[in-house]
Structures are given as C-alpha cells and as structure tokens.
Tab-separated table of C-alpha atoms in Angstrom:
chain	number	residue	atom	x	y	z
A	1	UNK	CA	25.594	19.608	-45.575
A	2	UNK	CA	22.745	17.926	-44.265
A	3	UNK	CA	19.086	19.379	-42.953
A	4	UNK	CA	19.348	21.354	-40.135
A	5	UNK	CA	15.872	20.360	-38.330
A	6	UNK	CA	15.137	16.701	-39.134
A	7	UNK	CA	11.116	16.202	-37.871
A	8	UNK	CA	10.949	12.253	-39.036
A	9	UNK	CA	13.614	12.092	-35.998
A	10	UNK	CA	11.039	13.436	-33.988
A	11	UNK	CA	8.587	11.168	-34.917
A	12	UNK	CA	11.004	8.180	-34.388
A	13	UNK	CA	12.228	9.112	-31.514
A	14	UNK	CA	8.754	8.794	-29.707
A	15	UNK	CA	7.937	5.866	-29.989
A	16	UNK	CA	11.554	4.759	-28.458
A	17	UNK	CA	10.972	6.874	-26.481
A	18	UNK	CA	7.890	5.366	-25.599
A	19	UNK	CA	9.317	2.235	-24.505
A	20	UNK	CA	10.068	3.771	-20.620
A	21	UNK	CA	7.151	5.604	-20.370
A	22	UNK	CA	6.465	2.125	-17.483
A	23	UNK	CA	9.233	3.179	-15.670
A	24	UNK	CA	8.458	6.701	-15.770
A	25	UNK	CA	5.524	5.707	-14.863
A	26	UNK	CA	6.427	3.078	-12.203
A	27	UNK	CA	8.188	5.996	-10.573
A	28	UNK	CA	5.626	8.645	-10.324
A	29	UNK	CA	2.620	6.668	-8.949
A	30	UNK	CA	4.199	4.129	-6.452
A	31	UNK	CA	6.315	7.717	-5.256
A	32	UNK	CA	3.029	9.399	-4.772
A	33	UNK	CA	1.004	5.788	-3.383
A	34	UNK	CA	3.950	5.450	-1.007
A	35	UNK	CA	4.961	9.789	-0.128
A	36	UNK	CA	0.245	10.701	0.200
A	37	UNK	CA	0.541	7.794	3.284
A	38	UNK	CA	3.507	8.995	5.002
A	39	UNK	CA	1.872	12.246	4.141
A	40	UNK	CA	-1.075	11.982	6.284
A	41	UNK	CA	1.117	10.271	8.982
A	42	UNK	CA	2.649	13.271	9.470
A	43	UNK	CA	-0.115	15.208	9.120
A	44	UNK	CA	-1.750	13.946	12.036
A	45	UNK	CA	1.471	12.910	13.506
A	46	UNK	CA	1.473	17.601	13.648
A	47	UNK	CA	-2.011	18.355	13.571
A	48	UNK	CA	-2.225	16.373	16.880
A	49	UNK	CA	1.454	17.559	18.532
A	50	UNK	CA	2.522	14.309	19.476
A	51	UNK	CA	5.776	15.017	21.843
A	52	UNK	CA	9.143	14.056	20.082
A	53	UNK	CA	7.394	12.706	16.997
A	54	UNK	CA	5.997	16.046	15.616
A	55	UNK	CA	9.559	17.590	15.914
A	56	UNK	CA	11.222	15.302	14.251
A	57	UNK	CA	8.834	15.638	11.935
A	58	UNK	CA	8.656	19.488	11.442
A	59	UNK	CA	12.772	19.049	11.122
A	60	UNK	CA	12.582	16.636	8.545
A	61	UNK	CA	9.615	18.801	6.754
A	62	UNK	CA	11.618	21.640	6.963
A	63	UNK	CA	15.179	20.060	5.725
A	64	UNK	CA	13.552	17.977	2.361
A	65	UNK	CA	12.082	21.560	1.460
A	66	UNK	CA	14.691	23.432	1.616
A	67	UNK	CA	17.676	21.283	-0.310
A	68	UNK	CA	16.936	20.324	-4.075
A	69	UNK	CA	15.505	17.285	-4.779
A	70	UNK	CA	18.469	16.810	-6.969
A	71	UNK	CA	20.505	16.536	-3.392
A	72	UNK	CA	18.325	14.752	-1.944
A	73	UNK	CA	18.828	12.249	-4.809
A	74	UNK	CA	22.886	12.241	-4.330
A	75	UNK	CA	22.065	11.272	-0.645
A	76	UNK	CA	20.430	8.813	-0.696
A	77	UNK	CA	22.650	7.036	-3.842
A	78	UNK	CA	25.396	7.559	-1.281
A	79	UNK	CA	23.648	7.366	2.490
A	80	UNK	CA	21.796	3.708	1.968
A	81	UNK	CA	25.154	2.256	0.568
A	82	UNK	CA	26.694	3.537	3.634
A	83	UNK	CA	23.856	3.010	6.303
A	84	UNK	CA	24.271	-0.964	4.810
A	85	UNK	CA	27.579	-1.650	5.191
A	86	UNK	CA	27.538	0.181	9.348
A	87	UNK	CA	25.316	-2.299	9.773
A	88	UNK	CA	27.380	-4.985	7.934
A	89	UNK	CA	30.295	-4.041	10.508
A	90	UNK	CA	27.813	-3.608	13.325
A	91	UNK	CA	25.639	-6.706	13.167
A	92	UNK	CA	27.624	-8.732	11.174
A	93	UNK	CA	25.842	-9.515	8.752
A	94	UNK	CA	26.790	-10.047	4.852
A	95	UNK	CA	24.356	-7.588	2.857
A	96	UNK	CA	25.371	-7.432	-0.416
A	97	UNK	CA	25.907	-3.480	-1.344
A	98	UNK	CA	26.375	-3.517	-4.966
A	99	UNK	CA	23.172	-5.024	-5.195
A	100	UNK	CA	20.251	-2.800	-4.164
A	101	UNK	CA	18.669	-1.503	-6.975
A	102	UNK	CA	19.234	1.535	-8.422
A	103	UNK	CA	15.071	2.140	-8.532
A	104	UNK	CA	15.133	1.909	-4.942
A	105	UNK	CA	17.007	5.184	-4.567
A	106	UNK	CA	14.657	6.847	-6.950
A	107	UNK	CA	11.732	5.627	-5.473
A	108	UNK	CA	13.364	6.355	-1.246
A	109	UNK	CA	14.053	10.175	-2.157
A	110	UNK	CA	11.006	10.746	-4.363
A	111	UNK	CA	8.600	9.306	-2.067
A	112	UNK	CA	8.861	11.368	1.228
A	113	UNK	CA	9.329	14.587	-1.253
A	114	UNK	CA	6.144	13.713	-1.829
A	115	UNK	CA	4.995	13.031	2.085
A	116	UNK	CA	7.011	16.439	3.377
A	117	UNK	CA	5.386	18.936	0.422
A	118	UNK	CA	1.694	16.799	0.757
A	119	UNK	CA	1.825	16.529	4.437
A	120	UNK	CA	1.470	20.848	4.252
A	121	UNK	CA	-1.658	20.251	1.567
A	122	UNK	CA	-3.356	17.503	3.487
A	123	UNK	CA	-2.900	19.356	6.633
A	124	UNK	CA	-4.518	21.890	5.704
A	125	UNK	CA	-7.397	20.044	4.263
A	126	UNK	CA	-7.377	18.685	7.288
A	127	UNK	CA	-8.429	21.822	9.608
A	128	UNK	CA	-10.773	23.250	6.706
A	129	UNK	CA	-13.607	21.353	8.079
A	130	UNK	CA	-16.051	22.603	10.178
A	131	UNK	CA	-14.889	21.486	13.508
A	132	UNK	CA	-18.653	21.729	15.064
A	133	UNK	CA	-18.924	18.425	12.196
A	134	UNK	CA	-16.157	16.934	14.047
A	135	UNK	CA	-17.731	17.361	17.453
A	136	UNK	CA	-20.670	16.219	16.369
A	137	UNK	CA	-19.228	13.327	14.999
A	138	UNK	CA	-17.769	12.823	18.497
A	139	UNK	CA	-20.234	13.252	20.219
A	140	UNK	CA	-22.390	10.526	18.763
A	141	UNK	CA	-19.615	8.296	20.183
A	142	UNK	CA	-17.730	7.627	17.082
A	143	UNK	CA	-13.357	7.298	17.427
A	144	UNK	CA	-11.214	9.375	15.701
A	145	UNK	CA	-10.455	6.954	13.033
A	146	UNK	CA	-14.190	7.158	12.302
A	147	UNK	CA	-14.264	10.461	12.731
A	148	UNK	CA	-11.308	10.766	9.832
A	149	UNK	CA	-12.629	8.128	7.714
A	150	UNK	CA	-16.223	8.983	7.734
A	151	UNK	CA	-16.037	13.014	8.134
A	152	UNK	CA	-13.056	14.548	7.918
A	153	UNK	CA	-11.384	12.453	4.483
A	154	UNK	CA	-14.464	13.169	2.184
A	155	UNK	CA	-14.344	16.546	2.826
A	156	UNK	CA	-10.487	17.035	2.884
A	157	UNK	CA	-9.858	15.593	-0.045
A	158	UNK	CA	-11.917	17.576	-2.266
A	159	UNK	CA	-9.407	20.352	-0.844
A	160	UNK	CA	-6.498	18.674	-1.348
A	161	UNK	CA	-6.988	17.806	-4.963
A	162	UNK	CA	-6.090	20.634	-6.871
A	163	UNK	CA	-2.905	21.216	-5.281
A	164	UNK	CA	-2.115	17.423	-4.911
A	165	UNK	CA	-3.353	16.952	-9.022
A	166	UNK	CA	-0.599	19.688	-9.579
A	167	UNK	CA	2.326	17.973	-6.786
A	168	UNK	CA	1.464	14.669	-9.353
A	169	UNK	CA	2.428	16.755	-12.583
A	170	UNK	CA	5.698	18.435	-10.844
A	171	UNK	CA	6.496	14.204	-9.836
A	172	UNK	CA	6.088	12.890	-13.450
A	173	UNK	CA	8.725	15.891	-15.056
A	174	UNK	CA	10.878	15.255	-12.101
A	175	UNK	CA	10.989	11.902	-12.359
A	176	UNK	CA	13.490	13.105	-15.520
A	177	UNK	CA	15.910	13.436	-13.319
A	178	UNK	CA	16.107	9.904	-12.182
A	179	UNK	CA	18.483	9.022	-14.434
A	180	UNK	CA	21.786	10.506	-11.576
A	181	UNK	CA	20.783	7.786	-9.906
A	182	UNK	CA	21.118	5.310	-12.838
A	183	UNK	CA	17.708	4.755	-13.872
A	184	UNK	CA	17.080	4.736	-17.577
A	185	UNK	CA	14.044	6.999	-17.247
A	186	UNK	CA	12.356	8.946	-20.454
A	187	UNK	CA	14.933	11.934	-19.925
A	188	UNK	CA	17.577	9.039	-19.772
A	189	UNK	CA	16.715	7.482	-22.807
A	190	UNK	CA	16.863	10.973	-24.723
A	191	UNK	CA	20.463	11.214	-23.789
A	192	UNK	CA	21.272	7.504	-25.142
A	193	UNK	CA	18.842	8.254	-28.560
A	194	UNK	CA	20.618	12.053	-29.071
A	195	UNK	CA	23.878	10.434	-28.658
A	196	UNK	CA	23.416	8.366	-31.055
A	197	UNK	CA	21.573	10.305	-34.056
A	198	UNK	CA	23.101	13.869	-33.166
A	199	UNK	CA	19.802	14.988	-33.446
A	200	UNK	CA	19.468	16.538	-29.996
A	201	UNK	CA	16.502	19.166	-30.643
A	202	UNK	CA	14.398	16.607	-32.224
A	203	UNK	CA	14.850	13.624	-29.468
A	204	UNK	CA	14.477	16.037	-26.744
A	205	UNK	CA	11.096	17.931	-29.092
A	206	UNK	CA	9.727	14.403	-29.362
A	207	UNK	CA	10.099	14.194	-25.305
A	208	UNK	CA	9.092	17.082	-24.193
A	209	UNK	CA	5.732	16.476	-26.115
A	210	UNK	CA	5.047	13.012	-24.559
A	211	UNK	CA	5.412	14.707	-21.234
A	212	UNK	CA	3.149	17.493	-22.520
A	213	UNK	CA	0.976	14.926	-23.767
A	214	UNK	CA	0.822	12.752	-19.872
A	215	UNK	CA	0.142	16.398	-18.013
A	216	UNK	CA	-2.647	17.153	-20.687
A	217	UNK	CA	-4.269	13.146	-19.735
A	218	UNK	CA	-3.376	14.243	-15.456
A	219	UNK	CA	-5.090	17.433	-15.895
A	220	UNK	CA	-8.461	15.598	-17.377
A	221	UNK	CA	-8.356	13.128	-15.482
A	222	UNK	CA	-7.913	15.264	-11.884
A	223	UNK	CA	-11.060	17.389	-13.524
A	224	UNK	CA	-13.053	14.430	-13.753
A	225	UNK	CA	-11.812	13.272	-9.930
A	226	UNK	CA	-12.981	16.779	-8.324
A	227	UNK	CA	-16.359	17.134	-10.572
A	228	UNK	CA	-16.972	13.357	-9.393
A	229	UNK	CA	-15.874	13.975	-5.156
A	230	UNK	CA	-17.656	17.735	-5.623
A	231	UNK	CA	-19.637	17.697	-2.209
A	232	UNK	CA	-23.272	19.682	-3.244
A	233	UNK	CA	-23.613	23.268	-0.861
A	234	UNK	CA	-25.415	22.366	2.238
A	235	UNK	CA	-28.597	24.156	0.649
A	236	UNK	CA	-28.644	20.965	-1.906
A	237	UNK	CA	-27.006	18.568	0.879
A	238	UNK	CA	-30.000	19.236	3.975
A	239	UNK	CA	-32.778	18.974	1.159
A	240	UNK	CA	-31.576	15.339	-0.463
A	241	UNK	CA	-30.359	14.577	3.092
A	242	UNK	CA	-26.312	14.928	1.699
A	243	UNK	CA	-23.391	13.150	2.536
A	244	UNK	CA	-23.516	14.393	6.071
A	245	UNK	CA	-27.152	12.977	6.534
A	246	UNK	CA	-25.679	9.488	8.448
A	247	UNK	CA	-26.973	11.081	11.801
A	248	UNK	CA	-30.146	10.865	10.274
A	249	UNK	CA	-30.689	8.047	8.669
A	250	UNK	CA	-33.706	5.562	9.448
A	251	UNK	CA	-36.118	8.681	11.211
C-alpha cells in the first residue's frame, strides 16, 4: 500500500503548475485593465444620467451582479458563435466560428464582469470628491475632462485602490473557472496532473500554495500603491502647497 500523503508530489507539482501561470496572469491583467476602462465609462454614464445609455448600463450591471460568473461564461461560450452565425446568415460573411480562440470567451466574460462590479466602486470613489473642489476647478475654466484628470481622479484613486485590490485578488482566483471554456490555466493543469499521478490532494495543495503566494504578492503591491498615492491631510497640503495647489502656482 502506497503512502497516504506524498510530500514530494506537492513539490514536483508546483513547477508543472507554474508553467501555465502566465495564462492565469494574462487573463487577470487583461480582464482587469479592460474592465476598469469600461467601469469608468459606466460610472460616468450613470453619474451624468445620460438618457438611454444610463438605463442600459443599469440593466447590464444588475444582470451581471445577479448571475453566476460560470453561467456568464457559458453564455459567452455559446453566444459569440451564435452571433457570428447570425452575421454570416444575414450579411453573407464567412466568419469561421470554430476559429474563435477560447481565450476570447474568457477575456470577454471576465472583463465585463469586472466592469459591472468595479463601476459601482469607481462611481462611489468619484462621488466622494468634494464638490467644492470641482466647482473651484470649473470656475477656473477647466473642462470636465480636465477636472476629471487633475482633481477628481487623483483623489478617487486613493479611495478606490482597496476595493479594486480586493476585486483583483478575486479575479485571480476566479480564473480557475476558465477551464469551462477550454483554456488550460492552473486549475485545469492541476486536473490533468492529478489525473495522471492520482495524487489529487497533493496537486491541489500545490495549487492552493501558488494562489496563496500570488495573493500575498498582490497585497504587498497594493499596500505600496496605497502609500504612494496617499494624499496628505488638508493641513499638510496647505503648509506644503500640496496636491491642490495648482491654482496658486506662481503666486
């Protein structure tokens, strides 16, 4: 009878799992960046209450928040080929449905999922900026984009970093669902390895260690960013001609 627990299987599995770590990181980084761009767009649309678009964004966010991400993966996995088939039939095009890369389904799903959740975080962060500062900037002749870039974003970023950091960690762990669409990331690789050596516990323990270490690294990066982008209190800012001193420069 073999050993119940083989510690060597844990350590031999780690290098094999790390071979596909770039895939998990690729999904995480691309989905987060694309998701943040759309999240900012959604937040501004809702804050400005743009007719039709605001209602559509509200329904979209409600749908994403109200359905499991694995269901969204299945919808994307089956919906995109169906949409391409419709385009081919209606417009006589010749898109190869089978040529759509599996990674595309995953990135689309995770990016829009992040956009829906992070838009609420970004909207709350943007609204946390003192309206008096915005009005002061506008009174100096700044456009809304200039106010957004120079006044709102620097302060909103500080508020948004902790919840967005949590979202990033959740996204990294959520990439384990990508195998549903046929993408071989770390969890899928773990299934393959454990299926070959029958050391299921050891392989998944190795997988858990990798995710744990990656989470610790992300947490340290986020703490560094929080310190780097932290805004000094108002008294210090005034004494040192702080971040909002752009209006008094040269005086």
